[in-house]
Short mmCIF file of C-alpha atoms in Angstrom, two decimals:
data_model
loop_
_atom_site.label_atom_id
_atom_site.label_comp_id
_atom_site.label_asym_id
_atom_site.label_seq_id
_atom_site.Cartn_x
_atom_site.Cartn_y
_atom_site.Cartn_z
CA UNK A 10 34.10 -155.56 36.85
CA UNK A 11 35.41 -158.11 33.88
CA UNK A 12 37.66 -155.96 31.78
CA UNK A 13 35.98 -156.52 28.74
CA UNK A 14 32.58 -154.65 30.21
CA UNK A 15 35.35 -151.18 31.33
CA UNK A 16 33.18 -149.39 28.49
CA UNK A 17 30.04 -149.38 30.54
CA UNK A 18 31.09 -147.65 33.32
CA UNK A 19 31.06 -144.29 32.19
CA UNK A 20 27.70 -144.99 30.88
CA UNK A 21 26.62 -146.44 34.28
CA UNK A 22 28.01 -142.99 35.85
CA UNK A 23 26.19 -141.27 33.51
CA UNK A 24 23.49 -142.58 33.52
CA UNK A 25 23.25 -141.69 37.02
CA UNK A 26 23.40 -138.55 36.90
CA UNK A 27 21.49 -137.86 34.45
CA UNK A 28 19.19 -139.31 36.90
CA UNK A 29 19.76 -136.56 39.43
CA UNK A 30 19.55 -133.84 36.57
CA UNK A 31 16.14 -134.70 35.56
CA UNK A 32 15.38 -134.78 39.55
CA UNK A 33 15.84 -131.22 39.60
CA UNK A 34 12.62 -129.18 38.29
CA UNK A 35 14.59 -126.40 37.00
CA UNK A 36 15.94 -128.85 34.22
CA UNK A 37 12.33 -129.06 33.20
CA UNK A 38 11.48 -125.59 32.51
CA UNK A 39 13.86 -125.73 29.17
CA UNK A 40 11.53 -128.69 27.29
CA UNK A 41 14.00 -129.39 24.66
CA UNK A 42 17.08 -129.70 26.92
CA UNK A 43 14.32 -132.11 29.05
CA UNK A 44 13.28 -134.17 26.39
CA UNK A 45 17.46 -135.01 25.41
CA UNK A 46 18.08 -135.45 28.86
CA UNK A 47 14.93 -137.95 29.14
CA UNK A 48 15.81 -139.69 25.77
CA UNK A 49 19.49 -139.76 26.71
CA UNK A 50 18.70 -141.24 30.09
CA UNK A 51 16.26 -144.22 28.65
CA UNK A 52 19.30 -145.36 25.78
CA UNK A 53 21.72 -145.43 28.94
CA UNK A 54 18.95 -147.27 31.18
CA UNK A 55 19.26 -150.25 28.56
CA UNK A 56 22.90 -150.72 29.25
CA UNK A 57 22.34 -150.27 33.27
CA UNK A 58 19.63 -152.70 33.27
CA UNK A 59 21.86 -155.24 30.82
CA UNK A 60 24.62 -154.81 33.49
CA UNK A 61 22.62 -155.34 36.56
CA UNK A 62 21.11 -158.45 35.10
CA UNK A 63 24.96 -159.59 33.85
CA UNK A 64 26.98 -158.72 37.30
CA UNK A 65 23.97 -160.50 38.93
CA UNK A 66 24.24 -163.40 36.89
CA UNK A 67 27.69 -163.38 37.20
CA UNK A 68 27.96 -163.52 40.62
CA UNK A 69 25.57 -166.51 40.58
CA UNK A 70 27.51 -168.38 38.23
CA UNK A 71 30.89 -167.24 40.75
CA UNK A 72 29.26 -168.65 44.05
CA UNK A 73 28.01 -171.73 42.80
CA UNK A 74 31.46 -172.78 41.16
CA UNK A 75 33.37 -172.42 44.59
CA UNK A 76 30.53 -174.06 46.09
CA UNK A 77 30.05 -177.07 43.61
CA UNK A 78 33.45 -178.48 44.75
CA UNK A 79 31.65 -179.20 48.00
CA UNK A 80 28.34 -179.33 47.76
CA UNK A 81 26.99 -181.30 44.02
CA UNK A 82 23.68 -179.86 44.56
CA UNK A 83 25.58 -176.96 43.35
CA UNK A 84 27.55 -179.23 40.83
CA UNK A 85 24.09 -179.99 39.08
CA UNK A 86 22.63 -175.93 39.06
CA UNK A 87 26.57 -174.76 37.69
CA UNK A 88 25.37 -175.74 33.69
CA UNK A 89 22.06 -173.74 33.56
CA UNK A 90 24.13 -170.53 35.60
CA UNK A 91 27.08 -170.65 33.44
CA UNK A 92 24.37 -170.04 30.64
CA UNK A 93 22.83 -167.70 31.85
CA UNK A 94 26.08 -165.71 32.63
CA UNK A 95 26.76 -166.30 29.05
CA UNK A 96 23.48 -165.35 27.54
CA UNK A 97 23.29 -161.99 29.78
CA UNK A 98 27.28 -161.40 28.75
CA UNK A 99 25.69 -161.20 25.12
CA UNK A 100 23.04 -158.78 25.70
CA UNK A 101 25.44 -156.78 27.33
CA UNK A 102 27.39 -156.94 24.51
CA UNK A 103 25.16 -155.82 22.41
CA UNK A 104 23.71 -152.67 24.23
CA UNK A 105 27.47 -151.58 24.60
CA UNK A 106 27.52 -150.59 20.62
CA UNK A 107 26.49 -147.27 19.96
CA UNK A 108 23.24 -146.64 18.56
CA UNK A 109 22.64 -144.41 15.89
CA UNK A 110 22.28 -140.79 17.42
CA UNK A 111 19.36 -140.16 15.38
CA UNK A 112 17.11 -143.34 16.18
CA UNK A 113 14.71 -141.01 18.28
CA UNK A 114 14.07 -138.64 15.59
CA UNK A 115 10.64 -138.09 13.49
CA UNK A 116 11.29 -138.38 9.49
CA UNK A 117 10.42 -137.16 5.96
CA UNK A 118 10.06 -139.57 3.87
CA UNK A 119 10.08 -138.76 0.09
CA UNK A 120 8.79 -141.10 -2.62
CA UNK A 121 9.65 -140.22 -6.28
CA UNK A 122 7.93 -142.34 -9.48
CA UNK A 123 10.97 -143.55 -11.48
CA UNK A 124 11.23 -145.74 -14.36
CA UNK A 125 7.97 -146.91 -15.64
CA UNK A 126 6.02 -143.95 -16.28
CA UNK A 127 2.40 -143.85 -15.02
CA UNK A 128 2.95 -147.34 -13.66
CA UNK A 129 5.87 -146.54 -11.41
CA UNK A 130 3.46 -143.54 -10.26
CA UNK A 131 0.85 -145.90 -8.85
CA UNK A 132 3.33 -147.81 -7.17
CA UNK A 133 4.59 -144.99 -5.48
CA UNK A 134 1.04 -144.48 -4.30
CA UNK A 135 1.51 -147.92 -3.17
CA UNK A 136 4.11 -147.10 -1.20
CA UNK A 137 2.20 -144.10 0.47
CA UNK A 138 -0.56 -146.00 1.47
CA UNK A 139 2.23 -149.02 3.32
CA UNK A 140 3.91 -146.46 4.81
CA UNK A 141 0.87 -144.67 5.86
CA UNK A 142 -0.75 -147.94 7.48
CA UNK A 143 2.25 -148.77 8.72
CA UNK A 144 2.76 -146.09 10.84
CA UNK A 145 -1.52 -145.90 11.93
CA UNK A 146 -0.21 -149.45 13.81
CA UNK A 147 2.48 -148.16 14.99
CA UNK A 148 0.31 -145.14 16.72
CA UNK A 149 2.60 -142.38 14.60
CA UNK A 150 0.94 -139.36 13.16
CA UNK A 151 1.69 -138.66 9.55
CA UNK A 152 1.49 -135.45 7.50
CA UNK A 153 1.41 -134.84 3.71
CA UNK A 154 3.87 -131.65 2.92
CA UNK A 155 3.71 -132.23 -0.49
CA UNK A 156 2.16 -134.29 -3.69
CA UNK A 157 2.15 -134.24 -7.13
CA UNK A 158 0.06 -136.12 -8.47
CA UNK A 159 -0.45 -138.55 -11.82
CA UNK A 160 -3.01 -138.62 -14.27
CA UNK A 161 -4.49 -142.11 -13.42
CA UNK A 162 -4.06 -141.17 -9.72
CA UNK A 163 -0.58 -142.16 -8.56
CA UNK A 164 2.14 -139.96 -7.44
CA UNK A 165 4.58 -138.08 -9.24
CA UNK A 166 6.54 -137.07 -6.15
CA UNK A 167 5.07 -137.24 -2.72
CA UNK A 168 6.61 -135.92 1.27
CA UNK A 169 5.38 -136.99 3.93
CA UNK A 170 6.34 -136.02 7.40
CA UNK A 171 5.87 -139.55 10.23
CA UNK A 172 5.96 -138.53 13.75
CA UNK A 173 5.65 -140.63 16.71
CA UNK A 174 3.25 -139.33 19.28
CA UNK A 175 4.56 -137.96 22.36
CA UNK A 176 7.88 -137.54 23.68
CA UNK A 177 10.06 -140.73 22.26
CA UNK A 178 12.01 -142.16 25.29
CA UNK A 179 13.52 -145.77 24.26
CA UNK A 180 15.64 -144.14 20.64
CA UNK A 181 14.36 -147.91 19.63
CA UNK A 182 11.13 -146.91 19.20
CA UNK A 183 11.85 -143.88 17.27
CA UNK A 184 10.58 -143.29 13.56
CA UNK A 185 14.02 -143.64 12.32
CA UNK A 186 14.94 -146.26 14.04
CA UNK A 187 12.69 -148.18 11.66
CA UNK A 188 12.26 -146.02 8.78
CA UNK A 189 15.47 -144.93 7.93
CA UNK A 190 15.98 -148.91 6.22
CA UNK A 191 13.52 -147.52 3.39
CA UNK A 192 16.12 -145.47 1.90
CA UNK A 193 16.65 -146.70 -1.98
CA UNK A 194 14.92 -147.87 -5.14
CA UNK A 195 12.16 -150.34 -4.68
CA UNK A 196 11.04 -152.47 -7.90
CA UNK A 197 7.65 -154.04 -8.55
CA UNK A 198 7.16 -156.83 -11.48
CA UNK A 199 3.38 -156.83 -12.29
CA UNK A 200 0.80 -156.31 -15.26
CA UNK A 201 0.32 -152.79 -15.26
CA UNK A 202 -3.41 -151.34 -15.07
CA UNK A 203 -2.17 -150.35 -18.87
CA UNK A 204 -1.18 -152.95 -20.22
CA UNK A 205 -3.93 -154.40 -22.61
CA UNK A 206 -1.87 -158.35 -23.26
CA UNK A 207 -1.33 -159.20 -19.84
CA UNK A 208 2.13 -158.87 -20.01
CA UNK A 209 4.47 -158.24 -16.18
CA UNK A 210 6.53 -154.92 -16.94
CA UNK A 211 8.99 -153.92 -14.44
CA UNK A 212 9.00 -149.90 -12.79
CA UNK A 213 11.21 -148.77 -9.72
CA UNK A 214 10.14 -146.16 -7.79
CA UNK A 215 12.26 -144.28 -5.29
CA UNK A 216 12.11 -143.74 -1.24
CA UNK A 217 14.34 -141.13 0.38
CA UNK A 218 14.12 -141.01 3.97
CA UNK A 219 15.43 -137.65 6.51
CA UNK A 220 15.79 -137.38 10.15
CA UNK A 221 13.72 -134.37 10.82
CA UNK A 222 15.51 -131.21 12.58
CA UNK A 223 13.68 -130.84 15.98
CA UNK A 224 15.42 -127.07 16.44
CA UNK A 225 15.65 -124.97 13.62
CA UNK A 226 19.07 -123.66 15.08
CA UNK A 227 20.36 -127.18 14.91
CA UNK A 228 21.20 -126.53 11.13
CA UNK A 229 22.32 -123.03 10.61
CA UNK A 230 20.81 -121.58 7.22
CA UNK A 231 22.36 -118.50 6.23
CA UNK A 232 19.39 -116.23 4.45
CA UNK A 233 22.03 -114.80 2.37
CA UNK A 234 22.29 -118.25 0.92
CA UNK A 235 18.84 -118.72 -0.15
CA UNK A 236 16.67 -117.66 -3.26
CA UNK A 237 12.67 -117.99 -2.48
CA UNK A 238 10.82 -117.90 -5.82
CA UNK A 239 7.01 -118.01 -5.70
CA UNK A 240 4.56 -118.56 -8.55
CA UNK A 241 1.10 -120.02 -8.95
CA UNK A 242 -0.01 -123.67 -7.72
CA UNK A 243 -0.73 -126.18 -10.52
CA UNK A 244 -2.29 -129.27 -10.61
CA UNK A 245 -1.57 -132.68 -12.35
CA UNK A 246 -2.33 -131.36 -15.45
CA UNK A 247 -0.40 -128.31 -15.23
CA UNK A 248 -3.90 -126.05 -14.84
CA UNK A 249 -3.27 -123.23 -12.68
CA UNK A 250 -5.45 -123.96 -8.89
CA UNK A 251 -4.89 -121.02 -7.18
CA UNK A 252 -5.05 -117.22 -8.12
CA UNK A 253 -2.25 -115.91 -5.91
CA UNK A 254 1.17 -116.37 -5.83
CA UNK A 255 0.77 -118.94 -3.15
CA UNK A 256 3.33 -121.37 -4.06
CA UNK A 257 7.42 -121.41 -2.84
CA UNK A 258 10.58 -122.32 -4.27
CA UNK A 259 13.33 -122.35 -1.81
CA UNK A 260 16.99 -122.95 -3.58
CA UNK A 261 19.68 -123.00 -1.13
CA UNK A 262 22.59 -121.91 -3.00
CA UNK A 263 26.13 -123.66 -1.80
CA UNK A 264 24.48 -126.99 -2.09
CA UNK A 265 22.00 -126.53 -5.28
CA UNK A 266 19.03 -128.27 -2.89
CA UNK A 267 15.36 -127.14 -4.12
CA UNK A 268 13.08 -127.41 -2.05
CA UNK A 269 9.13 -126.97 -3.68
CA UNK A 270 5.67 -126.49 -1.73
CA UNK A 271 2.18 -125.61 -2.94
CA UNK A 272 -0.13 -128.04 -0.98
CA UNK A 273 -0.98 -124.76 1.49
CA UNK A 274 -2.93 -122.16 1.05
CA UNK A 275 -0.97 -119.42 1.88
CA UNK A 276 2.70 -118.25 0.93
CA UNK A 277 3.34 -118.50 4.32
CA UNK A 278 2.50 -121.73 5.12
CA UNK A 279 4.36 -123.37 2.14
CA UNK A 280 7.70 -120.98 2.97
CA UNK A 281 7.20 -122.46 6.61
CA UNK A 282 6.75 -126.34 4.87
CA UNK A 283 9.67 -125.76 2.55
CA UNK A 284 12.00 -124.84 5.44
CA UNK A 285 11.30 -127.58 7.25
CA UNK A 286 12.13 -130.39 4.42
CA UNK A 287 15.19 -127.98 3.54
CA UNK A 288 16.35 -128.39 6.79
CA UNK A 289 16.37 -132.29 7.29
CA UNK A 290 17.52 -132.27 3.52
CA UNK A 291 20.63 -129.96 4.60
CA UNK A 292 21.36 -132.50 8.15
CA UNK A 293 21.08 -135.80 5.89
CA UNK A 294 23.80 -134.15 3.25
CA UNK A 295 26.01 -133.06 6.34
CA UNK A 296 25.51 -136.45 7.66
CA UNK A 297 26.21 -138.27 4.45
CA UNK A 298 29.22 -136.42 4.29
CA UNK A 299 30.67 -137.42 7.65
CA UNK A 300 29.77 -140.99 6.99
CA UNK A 301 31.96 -141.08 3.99
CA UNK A 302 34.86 -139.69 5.60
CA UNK A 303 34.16 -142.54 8.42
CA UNK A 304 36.09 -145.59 8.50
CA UNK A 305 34.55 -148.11 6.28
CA UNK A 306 34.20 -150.53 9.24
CA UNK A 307 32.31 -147.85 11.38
CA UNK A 308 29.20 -147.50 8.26
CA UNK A 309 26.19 -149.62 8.38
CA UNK A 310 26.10 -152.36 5.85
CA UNK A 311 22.53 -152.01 5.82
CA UNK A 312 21.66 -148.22 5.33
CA UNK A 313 23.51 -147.11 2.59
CA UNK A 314 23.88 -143.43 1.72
CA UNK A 315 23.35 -144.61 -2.10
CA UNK A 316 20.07 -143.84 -3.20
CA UNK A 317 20.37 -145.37 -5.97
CA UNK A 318 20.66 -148.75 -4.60
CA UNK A 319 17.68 -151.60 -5.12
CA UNK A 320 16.58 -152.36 -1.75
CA UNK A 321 13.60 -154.57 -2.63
CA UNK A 322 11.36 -155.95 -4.99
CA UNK A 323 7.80 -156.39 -4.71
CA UNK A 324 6.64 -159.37 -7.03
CA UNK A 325 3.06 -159.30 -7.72
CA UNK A 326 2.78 -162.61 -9.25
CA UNK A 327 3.78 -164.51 -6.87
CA UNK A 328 2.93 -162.23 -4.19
CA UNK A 329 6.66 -162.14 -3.00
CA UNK A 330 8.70 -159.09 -1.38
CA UNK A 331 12.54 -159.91 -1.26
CA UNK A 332 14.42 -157.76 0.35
CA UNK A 333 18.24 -157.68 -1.48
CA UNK A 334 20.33 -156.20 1.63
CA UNK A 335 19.18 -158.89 4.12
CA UNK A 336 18.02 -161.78 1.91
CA UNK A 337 14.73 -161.52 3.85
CA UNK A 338 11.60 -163.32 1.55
CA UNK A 339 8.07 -163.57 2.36
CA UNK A 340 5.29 -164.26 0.57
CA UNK A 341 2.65 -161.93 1.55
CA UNK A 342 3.02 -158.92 -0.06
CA UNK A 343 -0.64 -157.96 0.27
CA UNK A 344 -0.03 -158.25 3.77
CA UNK A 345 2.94 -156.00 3.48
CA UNK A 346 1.41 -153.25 1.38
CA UNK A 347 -0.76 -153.17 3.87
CA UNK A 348 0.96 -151.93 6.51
CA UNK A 349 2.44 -155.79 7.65
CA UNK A 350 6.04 -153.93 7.42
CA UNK A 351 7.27 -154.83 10.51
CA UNK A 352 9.05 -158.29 9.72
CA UNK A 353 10.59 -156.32 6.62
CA UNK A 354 12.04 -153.78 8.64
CA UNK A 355 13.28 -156.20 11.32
CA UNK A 356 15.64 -158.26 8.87
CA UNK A 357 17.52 -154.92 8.47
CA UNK A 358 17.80 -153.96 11.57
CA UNK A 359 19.16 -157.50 12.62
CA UNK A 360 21.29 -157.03 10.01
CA UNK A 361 22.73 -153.48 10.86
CA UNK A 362 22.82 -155.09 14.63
CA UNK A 363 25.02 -157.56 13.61
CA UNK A 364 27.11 -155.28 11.27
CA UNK A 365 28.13 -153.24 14.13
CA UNK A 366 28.84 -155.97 16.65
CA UNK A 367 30.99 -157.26 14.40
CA UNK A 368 32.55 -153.65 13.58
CA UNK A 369 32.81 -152.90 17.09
CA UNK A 370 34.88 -156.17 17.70
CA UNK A 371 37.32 -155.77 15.34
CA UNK A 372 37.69 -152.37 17.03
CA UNK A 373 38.35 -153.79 19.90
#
């Protein structure tokens, strides 16, 4: 094995038995220890499949060296099999760096009006309806928690919960893998439905994007350390919608998060809601914190954990969506609102890629 590939070897070992784990039926009969295992076992399957292509290729390019001082028909083949050695070396490379441990996680994603008043409120119902599109083409299921609404129909502050259907095997494919780039303000320049002189204003609204907790016991919540307020539901106007004391305020108390649902019907159901965002809230703060005691090297340059940063701005005008981490532009920003995200999303991943393979060799 070439000395600079030593890292995949325990990955190739345990990869295999991981292999022999699953194997065994009893494993199955605990579905969330299962569905790590099979997750676990499909990142690792990347780097044994990169390997197996690179020793392969490898070995090619090895024979057909000794033999080209003999033979030129092997003289002629060397070029193209030196390439290839070279080009599976790379992807090698690359599926060596660790991936983020929460790519195969589902999400709520949170998108607040800012600046702008009602105007930044119908953008952030712009938003809702990308992100909502987006994930129909991606074949993910999506879930309102939460909405407050504006008075010309926008949103005030709106949760939604994305989850991919089925068990997520390649972490690649998982919600966060591709969502968790959203995090951040996002600015629109256009001529607001209010605005009587034609004149482009400029609003922000805000994203805020959590891995969702699969196991409630994965973030321990003390009950001691929560105070649950209920009161009435309201709607935009502040007119009350319900009768009982249906709605929940959960405040957890070390870290001052609220956490506010009224959407359901019952107490219940909104206690139940509100747990769920105050859990993912509580793991993203956790994992905020670690990343800032990380080395600087180690953090994506891509996903920031400043939410106030401007990410993007969508340019009505000249239907233009620039995206200021990557320096990804397009022109189609119908197409993109939409649900056309994809492109968008894959200029910051490309990005973080190439963040980390260049963090990982200076580590090296």
């Amino acid at each position: 094995m070439s000395e600079s590939f030593a890292a995949a070897r325990p990955m190739l070992d345990e990869h295999a038995r991981i292999e022999q784990q699953l194997a065994d039926p009893a494993v199955h009969a605990d579905a969330a220890e299962a569905r790590r295992l099979g997750r676990r076992y499909a990142e690792l399957g990347r780097v044994a499949a990169a390997y197996r292509e690179w020793a392969t290729a490898e070995q090619d390019r090895a024979d057909a060296t000794e033999l080209a001082e003999s033979d030129p028909a092997f003289a002629a083949e060397l070029p193209g099999l030196v390439a290839a050695a070279e080009q599976a070396a790379d992807r090698l490379r690359r599926v060596l760096v660790p991936r983020d441990p929460d790519d195969a996680r589902d999400v709520i994603l949170e998108i607040k009006a800012g600046e702008g008043g009602e105007e930044s409120a119908l953008f952030a119902g712009d938003l809702l309806r990308m992100y909502l599109r987006f994930a129909e083409q991606r074949g993910w299921k999506t879930e309102v928690l939460e909405s407050t609404g504006s008075d010309l129909g926008g949103y005030k502050d709106v949760q939604v919960a994305v989850k991919a259907r089925g068990t997520v095997t390649d972490p690649a494919e998982g919600v966060w893998a591709a969502l968790k780039y959203e995090g951040g303000v996002h600015r629109v320049q256009r001529v607001p439905v209010t605005e009587s002189q034609g004149r482009i204003h400029t609003s922000a609204a805000g994203v805020l994007v959590f891995p969702e907790v699969e196991d409630p016991g994965e973030v321990e919540i003390d009950p001691n350390d929560l105070r649950i307020d209920v009161y009435r539901s309201s709607g935009p106007g502040g007119q009350s919608v319900n009768t009982t004391d249906s709605a929940v305020r959960i405040t957890h108390l070390p870290t001052g998060i609220v956490v506010s649902m009224q959407n359901e019907k019952s107490q219940l159901q909104n206690r139940e809601q509100a747990m769920r965002v105050l859990r993912a809230r509580l793991l993203a703060a956790q994992q905020e914190a670690a990343a800032a005691a990380a080395s600087a090297a180690r953090r994506s340059q891509v996903r920031t954990v400043d939410r106030s940063e401007r990410i993007r701005t969508y340019n009505f005008p000249e239907n233009r969506i620039a995206d200021h981490r990557t320096g990804f532009k397009a022109y189609n920003l119908d197409a993109v609102l939409d649900g056309e995200l994809g492109p968008v999303i894959q200029s910051a991943i490309d990005a973080d890629e190439a963040a980390r393979l260049a963090a990982a060799g200076q580590d090296a």
